[in-house]
Amino acid sequence: MDRTAQLTARPAECTAVYDPATPTGSLHLRAVKVLEDNWTGSSTVPSRGLYPHQWSWDSAFIAIGLRHVSPRRAQTELETLLDAQWGDGRIPHIVFNPSVPLDAYFPSPDFWRSSTAGRAAGAPRTVQTSGIVQPPVHALAAWLVHCADPGLSRARGFLAQVHPRLAAWHRYLLHRRDLGGGGLVSVVHPWEQGMDNAPSWDAPLSRITPAPARSFRRADLDHGAAEDRPTDLDYGRYVRLAADYRDGGYADDGGDFAVEDPAFNALLIASEHALARIARELGATGTARHARAERLTAALVDRLWDPAEGLFFCRDVRGAGPIHERGVSGLVPLLLPGLPPEVAAALVRTLRGPHFGLGGTTRLVPSYDLLAEAFDPHRYWRGPAWFNTSWLVERGLRAHGERARADALRQAVLDAADTSEFAEYVDPYTGEACGATGFGWTAALALDLLHDRDAPHDDPDDLRHPHEPHHPHIKHHRHHRRHPDDLHDSDDTALQGGDRG
């Protein structure tokens, strides 16, 4: 048996990177408990009740938090998701757990019919999935997971396993989803962008004839108040779009809904930079990836940036161009290291201004314009603050030198996660919990920010300097004392126990 096989065959030692003092009832302990409770044995569900399967971008964010307490499990989270990748490269937005009853979630596997309707696109035959995608944050997550324990990652060949799959995923998006012809990726369903019910979708959705209400049953209303969820009319349009895409064999040859979204494309660009770092770790140069990220950044600014408004806007590829709805998606490009300085400065002004109110009327980033008629502090993506978007904006503020504001936002996220019992989302004014509690990415990203609070801010996983060579310097504590809240890498059984399409 060669050395790599020996290393991967024997139980991994616990090598947690983050180990603060953790008194009983601490935020750290409770966040880890949420991830324990949501673990299925191979992946983590967003919530046991409302979302009982594996979701694509949820798993990426969850892996980012898990890396601080169990790098091995964080790797497994991403590997499980990538095992369901389609032959054409797409990573489906849901991987269904066959042990969950069909009526527990809609749309269920018998709606998507992935193994039959998706056959021409290379859908897997041994696992049921949806046929649409979610934002491509996966390469960024894979790189951060590697940085948490490079020794374990190299011993298991983690990056070598995931790199070709992530490259195929990006290739699918760049080659099959440039529906506007300007170099950016289009989403073909609001569920793909992740911010499902945002007002940015209202105009393009108005062209869609809704599916009859009697043709489906909304399982989401069993777990959430109707006034906090998408309307029946919008839901009928979501179902119609998904059914038409399915009935067309999940082919990306044009439909009635195609939108270039700034957050989706920004995450693709961030992940292109991460793929470049992964390539360098594997012995390549990564130069082409960085160059592609720079071209995509230029296209993003050219097509979606509005200097007069100081914000990025969605573009309706099938309609009349820019969609002038101020949403948090337009702030997420602050994450990018290659953003022109004047654009980054304008985004910070918009973030602090009356439409989002950060640091003034709000402590977390609202999902929609506070001054707009459609603003609702409790209805899904039409106003509430979400933890993953605040995490992205916090990272962006820090990347562009706004350390004090980043520190304030980080603390606000931790406070809200604490008082809301790790809610799915919260009222941006009061922090009142909305949606599910014990939510996976809320707990995971709280762990990440807890780590970040005590860590130096020149970590190699930071994308602020994408062209500098990577020199791993995260400390690896081989004789690290185990805490009772640690996820046990050596015993995978130790810790078993919205509308998203």
PDB file of N, CA and C in Angstrom, residues 205-265:
ATOM      1  N   LEU A 205     -41.045  37.458 -14.770  1.00  0.00           N
ATOM      2  CA  LEU A 205     -42.036  36.428 -14.447  1.00  0.00           C
ATOM      3  C   LEU A 205     -43.429  36.774 -14.962  1.00  0.00           C
ATOM      4  N   SER A 206     -43.709  38.055 -15.136  1.00  0.00           N
ATOM      5  CA  SER A 206     -45.053  38.467 -15.574  1.00  0.00           C
ATOM      6  C   SER A 206     -45.387  37.909 -16.960  1.00  0.00           C
ATOM      7  N   ARG A 207     -44.374  37.497 -17.717  1.00  0.00           N
ATOM      8  CA  ARG A 207     -44.621  36.909 -19.038  1.00  0.00           C
ATOM      9  C   ARG A 207     -45.003  35.442 -18.963  1.00  0.00           C
ATOM     10  N   ILE A 208     -44.881  34.836 -17.785  1.00  0.00           N
ATOM     11  CA  ILE A 208     -45.062  33.399 -17.631  1.00  0.00           C
ATOM     12  C   ILE A 208     -46.496  33.093 -17.195  1.00  0.00           C
ATOM     13  N   THR A 209     -47.167  32.215 -17.922  1.00  0.00           N
ATOM     14  CA  THR A 209     -48.505  31.759 -17.530  1.00  0.00           C
ATOM     15  C   THR A 209     -48.367  30.775 -16.376  1.00  0.00           C
ATOM     16  N   PRO A 210     -48.981  31.035 -15.234  1.00  0.00           N
ATOM     17  CA  PRO A 210     -48.783  30.146 -14.082  1.00  0.00           C
ATOM     18  C   PRO A 210     -49.424  28.783 -14.294  1.00  0.00           C
ATOM     19  N   ALA A 211     -48.827  27.778 -13.667  1.00  0.00           N
ATOM     20  CA  ALA A 211     -49.451  26.450 -13.639  1.00  0.00           C
ATOM     21  C   ALA A 211     -50.727  26.526 -12.805  1.00  0.00           C
ATOM     22  N   PRO A 212     -51.732  25.757 -13.146  1.00  0.00           N
ATOM     23  CA  PRO A 212     -52.975  25.780 -12.356  1.00  0.00           C
ATOM     24  C   PRO A 212     -52.706  25.407 -10.902  1.00  0.00           C
ATOM     25  N   ALA A 213     -53.337  26.114  -9.982  1.00  0.00           N
ATOM     26  CA  ALA A 213     -53.109  25.870  -8.557  1.00  0.00           C
ATOM     27  C   ALA A 213     -53.416  24.428  -8.176  1.00  0.00           C
ATOM     28  N   ARG A 214     -54.379  23.804  -8.853  1.00  0.00           N
ATOM     29  CA  ARG A 214     -54.764  22.429  -8.509  1.00  0.00           C
ATOM     30  C   ARG A 214     -53.742  21.397  -8.975  1.00  0.00           C
ATOM     31  N   SER A 215     -52.756  21.811  -9.753  1.00  0.00           N
ATOM     32  CA  SER A 215     -51.802  20.858 -10.314  1.00  0.00           C
ATOM     33  C   SER A 215     -50.632  20.571  -9.373  1.00  0.00           C
ATOM     34  N   PHE A 216     -50.547  21.245  -8.218  1.00  0.00           N
ATOM     35  CA  PHE A 216     -49.460  21.002  -7.276  1.00  0.00           C
ATOM     36  C   PHE A 216     -49.922  21.392  -5.886  1.00  0.00           C
ATOM     37  N   ARG A 217     -49.205  20.885  -4.876  1.00  0.00           N
ATOM     38  CA  ARG A 217     -49.485  21.247  -3.483  1.00  0.00           C
ATOM     39  C   ARG A 217     -48.223  21.813  -2.855  1.00  0.00           C
ATOM     40  N   ARG A 218     -48.325  22.971  -2.274  1.00  0.00           N
ATOM     41  CA  ARG A 218     -47.182  23.663  -1.687  1.00  0.00           C
ATOM     42  C   ARG A 218     -46.861  23.093  -0.305  1.00  0.00           C
ATOM     43  N   ALA A 219     -45.823  22.291  -0.210  1.00  0.00           N
ATOM     44  CA  ALA A 219     -45.408  21.751   1.081  1.00  0.00           C
ATOM     45  C   ALA A 219     -44.781  22.815   1.971  1.00  0.00           C
ATOM     46  N   ASP A 220     -44.274  23.917   1.361  1.00  0.00           N
ATOM     47  CA  ASP A 220     -43.616  24.941   2.165  1.00  0.00           C
ATOM     48  C   ASP A 220     -44.564  25.606   3.157  1.00  0.00           C
ATOM     49  N   LEU A 221     -45.853  25.651   2.819  1.00  0.00           N
ATOM     50  CA  LEU A 221     -46.810  26.308   3.710  1.00  0.00           C
ATOM     51  C   LEU A 221     -47.118  25.472   4.947  1.00  0.00           C
ATOM     52  N   ASP A 222     -46.666  24.203   4.948  1.00  0.00           N
ATOM     53  CA  ASP A 222     -46.801  23.379   6.151  1.00  0.00           C
ATOM     54  C   ASP A 222     -45.819  23.821   7.230  1.00  0.00           C
ATOM     55  N   HIS A 223     -44.794  24.578   6.846  1.00  0.00           N
ATOM     56  CA  HIS A 223     -43.719  24.928   7.775  1.00  0.00           C
ATOM     57  C   HIS A 223     -43.553  26.440   7.972  1.00  0.00           C
ATOM     58  N   GLY A 224     -44.229  27.262   7.177  1.00  0.00           N
ATOM     59  CA  GLY A 224     -44.055  28.702   7.281  1.00  0.00           C
ATOM     60  C   GLY A 224     -45.357  29.434   7.034  1.00  0.00           C
ATOM     61  N   ALA A 225     -45.459  30.624   7.585  1.00  0.00           N
ATOM     62  CA  ALA A 225     -46.669  31.427   7.417  1.00  0.00           C
ATOM     63  C   ALA A 225     -46.799  31.896   5.974  1.00  0.00           C
ATOM     64  N   ALA A 226     -48.013  31.858   5.456  1.00  0.00           N
ATOM     65  CA  ALA A 226     -48.245  32.225   4.056  1.00  0.00           C
ATOM     66  C   ALA A 226     -47.810  33.661   3.775  1.00  0.00           C
ATOM     67  N   GLU A 227     -47.956  34.540   4.764  1.00  0.00           N
ATOM     68  CA  GLU A 227     -47.595  35.944   4.531  1.00  0.00           C
ATOM     69  C   GLU A 227     -46.085  36.146   4.438  1.00  0.00           C
ATOM     70  N   ASP A 228     -45.308  35.146   4.835  1.00  0.00           N
ATOM     71  CA  ASP A 228     -43.854  35.236   4.726  1.00  0.00           C
ATOM     72  C   ASP A 228     -43.310  34.520   3.492  1.00  0.00           C
ATOM     73  N   ARG A 229     -44.165  33.871   2.743  1.00  0.00           N
ATOM     74  CA  ARG A 229     -43.736  33.028   1.636  1.00  0.00           C
ATOM     75  C   ARG A 229     -44.115  33.670   0.302  1.00  0.00           C
ATOM     76  N   PRO A 230     -43.600  33.139  -0.823  1.00  0.00           N
ATOM     77  CA  PRO A 230     -44.047  33.631  -2.126  1.00  0.00           C
ATOM     78  C   PRO A 230     -45.554  33.451  -2.285  1.00  0.00           C
ATOM     79  N   THR A 231     -46.183  34.319  -3.076  1.00  0.00           N
ATOM     80  CA  THR A 231     -47.622  34.216  -3.304  1.00  0.00           C
ATOM     81  C   THR A 231     -47.936  32.986  -4.159  1.00  0.00           C
ATOM     82  N   ASP A 232     -49.190  32.570  -4.154  1.00  0.00           N
ATOM     83  CA  ASP A 232     -49.609  31.442  -4.990  1.00  0.00           C
ATOM     84  C   ASP A 232     -49.402  31.744  -6.472  1.00  0.00           C
ATOM     85  N   LEU A 233     -49.613  33.007  -6.866  1.00  0.00           N
ATOM     86  CA  LEU A 233     -49.414  33.374  -8.267  1.00  0.00           C
ATOM     87  C   LEU A 233     -47.955  33.193  -8.667  1.00  0.00           C
ATOM     88  N   ASP A 234     -47.045  33.715  -7.851  1.00  0.00           N
ATOM     89  CA  ASP A 234     -45.621  33.551  -8.158  1.00  0.00           C
ATOM     90  C   ASP A 234     -45.238  32.074  -8.161  1.00  0.00           C
ATOM     91  N   TYR A 235     -45.757  31.332  -7.198  1.00  0.00           N
ATOM     92  CA  TYR A 235     -45.401  29.917  -7.122  1.00  0.00           C
ATOM     93  C   TYR A 235     -45.880  29.165  -8.358  1.00  0.00           C
ATOM     94  N   GLY A 236     -47.063  29.510  -8.825  1.00  0.00           N
ATOM     95  CA  GLY A 236     -47.556  28.885 -10.045  1.00  0.00           C
ATOM     96  C   GLY A 236     -46.653  29.160 -11.236  1.00  0.00           C
ATOM     97  N   ARG A 237     -46.076  30.349 -11.280  1.00  0.00           N
ATOM     98  CA  ARG A 237     -45.137  30.680 -12.357  1.00  0.00           C
ATOM     99  C   ARG A 237     -43.827  29.918 -12.202  1.00  0.00           C
ATOM    100  N   TYR A 238     -43.361  29.769 -10.962  1.00  0.00           N
ATOM    101  CA  TYR A 238     -42.155  28.960 -10.748  1.00  0.00           C
ATOM    102  C   TYR A 238     -42.361  27.532 -11.273  1.00  0.00           C
ATOM    103  N   VAL A 239     -43.522  26.967 -10.939  1.00  0.00           N
ATOM    104  CA  VAL A 239     -43.800  25.584 -11.339  1.00  0.00           C
ATOM    105  C   VAL A 239     -43.879  25.479 -12.856  1.00  0.00           C
ATOM    106  N   ARG A 240     -44.526  26.433 -13.488  1.00  0.00           N
ATOM    107  CA  ARG A 240     -44.627  26.414 -14.952  1.00  0.00           C
ATOM    108  C   ARG A 240     -43.253  26.468 -15.601  1.00  0.00           C
ATOM    109  N   LEU A 241     -42.402  27.370 -15.149  1.00  0.00           N
ATOM    110  CA  LEU A 241     -41.054  27.486 -15.707  1.00  0.00           C
ATOM    111  C   LEU A 241     -40.276  26.177 -15.555  1.00  0.00           C
ATOM    112  N   ALA A 242     -40.337  25.600 -14.365  1.00  0.00           N
ATOM    113  CA  ALA A 242     -39.595  24.366 -14.113  1.00  0.00           C
ATOM    114  C   ALA A 242     -40.135  23.219 -14.965  1.00  0.00           C
ATOM    115  N   ALA A 243     -41.456  23.135 -15.094  1.00  0.00           N
ATOM    116  CA  ALA A 243     -42.048  22.058 -15.895  1.00  0.00           C
ATOM    117  C   ALA A 243     -41.690  22.208 -17.371  1.00  0.00           C
ATOM    118  N   ASP A 244     -41.700  23.429 -17.873  1.00  0.00           N
ATOM    119  CA  ASP A 244     -41.336  23.642 -19.280  1.00  0.00           C
ATOM    120  C   ASP A 244     -39.872  23.285 -19.527  1.00  0.00           C
ATOM    121  N   TYR A 245     -39.009  23.637 -18.599  1.00  0.00           N
ATOM    122  CA  TYR A 245     -37.584  23.314 -18.730  1.00  0.00           C
ATOM    123  C   TYR A 245     -37.394  21.790 -18.720  1.00  0.00           C
ATOM    124  N   ARG A 246     -38.087  21.136 -17.813  1.00  0.00           N
ATOM    125  CA  ARG A 246     -38.036  19.662 -17.749  1.00  0.00           C
ATOM    126  C   ARG A 246     -38.537  19.036 -19.038  1.00  0.00           C
ATOM    127  N   ASP A 247     -39.672  19.508 -19.518  1.00  0.00           N
ATOM    128  CA  ASP A 247     -40.273  18.906 -20.705  1.00  0.00           C
ATOM    129  C   ASP A 247     -39.435  19.149 -21.953  1.00  0.00           C
ATOM    130  N   GLY A 248     -38.544  20.137 -21.893  1.00  0.00           N
ATOM    131  CA  GLY A 248     -37.608  20.365 -22.989  1.00  0.00           C
ATOM    132  C   GLY A 248     -36.304  19.612 -22.817  1.00  0.00           C
ATOM    133  N   GLY A 249     -36.276  18.653 -21.898  1.00  0.00           N
ATOM    134  CA  GLY A 249     -35.077  17.857 -21.684  1.00  0.00           C
ATOM    135  C   GLY A 249     -33.960  18.610 -21.004  1.00  0.00           C
ATOM    136  N   TYR A 250     -34.303  19.678 -20.281  1.00  0.00           N
ATOM    137  CA  TYR A 250     -33.324  20.512 -19.593  1.00  0.00           C
ATOM    138  C   TYR A 250     -32.274  21.072 -20.556  1.00  0.00           C
ATOM    139  N   ALA A 251     -32.724  21.373 -21.751  1.00  0.00           N
ATOM    140  CA  ALA A 251     -31.834  21.954 -22.758  1.00  0.00           C
ATOM    141  C   ALA A 251     -31.792  23.469 -22.601  1.00  0.00           C
ATOM    142  N   ASP A 252     -30.612  24.042 -22.735  1.00  0.00           N
ATOM    143  CA  ASP A 252     -30.436  25.489 -22.558  1.00  0.00           C
ATOM    144  C   ASP A 252     -30.446  26.190 -23.913  1.00  0.00           C
ATOM    145  N   ASP A 253     -31.500  25.967 -24.658  1.00  0.00           N
ATOM    146  CA  ASP A 253     -31.573  26.545 -26.004  1.00  0.00           C
ATOM    147  C   ASP A 253     -32.567  27.694 -26.087  1.00  0.00           C
ATOM    148  N   GLY A 254     -32.860  28.270 -24.983  1.00  0.00           N
ATOM    149  CA  GLY A 254     -33.729  29.452 -25.003  1.00  0.00           C
ATOM    150  C   GLY A 254     -35.103  29.168 -24.451  1.00  0.00           C
ATOM    151  N   GLY A 255     -35.538  30.010 -23.528  1.00  0.00           N
ATOM    152  CA  GLY A 255     -36.865  29.931 -22.955  1.00  0.00           C
ATOM    153  C   GLY A 255     -37.380  31.321 -22.706  1.00  0.00           C
ATOM    154  N   ASP A 256     -38.517  31.406 -22.029  1.00  0.00           N
ATOM    155  CA  ASP A 256     -39.132  32.710 -21.801  1.00  0.00           C
ATOM    156  C   ASP A 256     -38.489  33.486 -20.653  1.00  0.00           C
ATOM    157  N   PHE A 257     -37.662  32.826 -19.855  1.00  0.00           N
ATOM    158  CA  PHE A 257     -37.041  33.476 -18.702  1.00  0.00           C
ATOM    159  C   PHE A 257     -35.533  33.295 -18.798  1.00  0.00           C
ATOM    160  N   ALA A 258     -34.799  34.381 -18.897  1.00  0.00           N
ATOM    161  CA  ALA A 258     -33.328  34.353 -18.879  1.00  0.00           C
ATOM    162  C   ALA A 258     -32.851  35.696 -18.357  1.00  0.00           C
ATOM    163  N   VAL A 259     -32.151  35.684 -17.244  1.00  0.00           N
ATOM    164  CA  VAL A 259     -31.741  36.916 -16.576  1.00  0.00           C
ATOM    165  C   VAL A 259     -30.272  36.814 -16.177  1.00  0.00           C
ATOM    166  N   GLU A 260     -29.503  37.851 -16.486  1.00  0.00           N
ATOM    167  CA  GLU A 260     -28.133  37.966 -15.997  1.00  0.00           C
ATOM    168  C   GLU A 260     -28.182  38.614 -14.623  1.00  0.00           C
ATOM    169  N   ASP A 261     -27.693  37.910 -13.628  1.00  0.00           N
ATOM    170  CA  ASP A 261     -27.782  38.374 -12.244  1.00  0.00           C
ATOM    171  C   ASP A 261     -26.392  38.711 -11.713  1.00  0.00           C
ATOM    172  N   PRO A 262     -26.229  39.860 -11.047  1.00  0.00           N
ATOM    173  CA  PRO A 262     -24.893  40.245 -10.584  1.00  0.00           C
ATOM    174  C   PRO A 262     -24.307  39.327  -9.530  1.00  0.00           C
ATOM    175  N   ALA A 263     -25.110  38.843  -8.574  1.00  0.00           N
ATOM    176  CA  ALA A 263     -24.563  37.984  -7.524  1.00  0.00           C
ATOM    177  C   ALA A 263     -24.125  36.644  -8.091  1.00  0.00           C
ATOM    178  N   PHE A 264     -24.932  36.050  -8.949  1.00  0.00           N
ATOM    179  CA  PHE A 264     -24.595  34.761  -9.547  1.00  0.00           C
ATOM    180  C   PHE A 264     -23.261  34.871 -10.288  1.00  0.00           C
ATOM    181  N   ASN A 265     -23.109  35.916 -11.084  1.00  0.00           N
ATOM    182  CA  ASN A 265     -21.884  36.085 -11.856  1.00  0.00           C
ATOM    183  C   ASN A 265     -20.703  36.464 -10.975  1.00  0.00           C
TER     184      ASN A 265
END
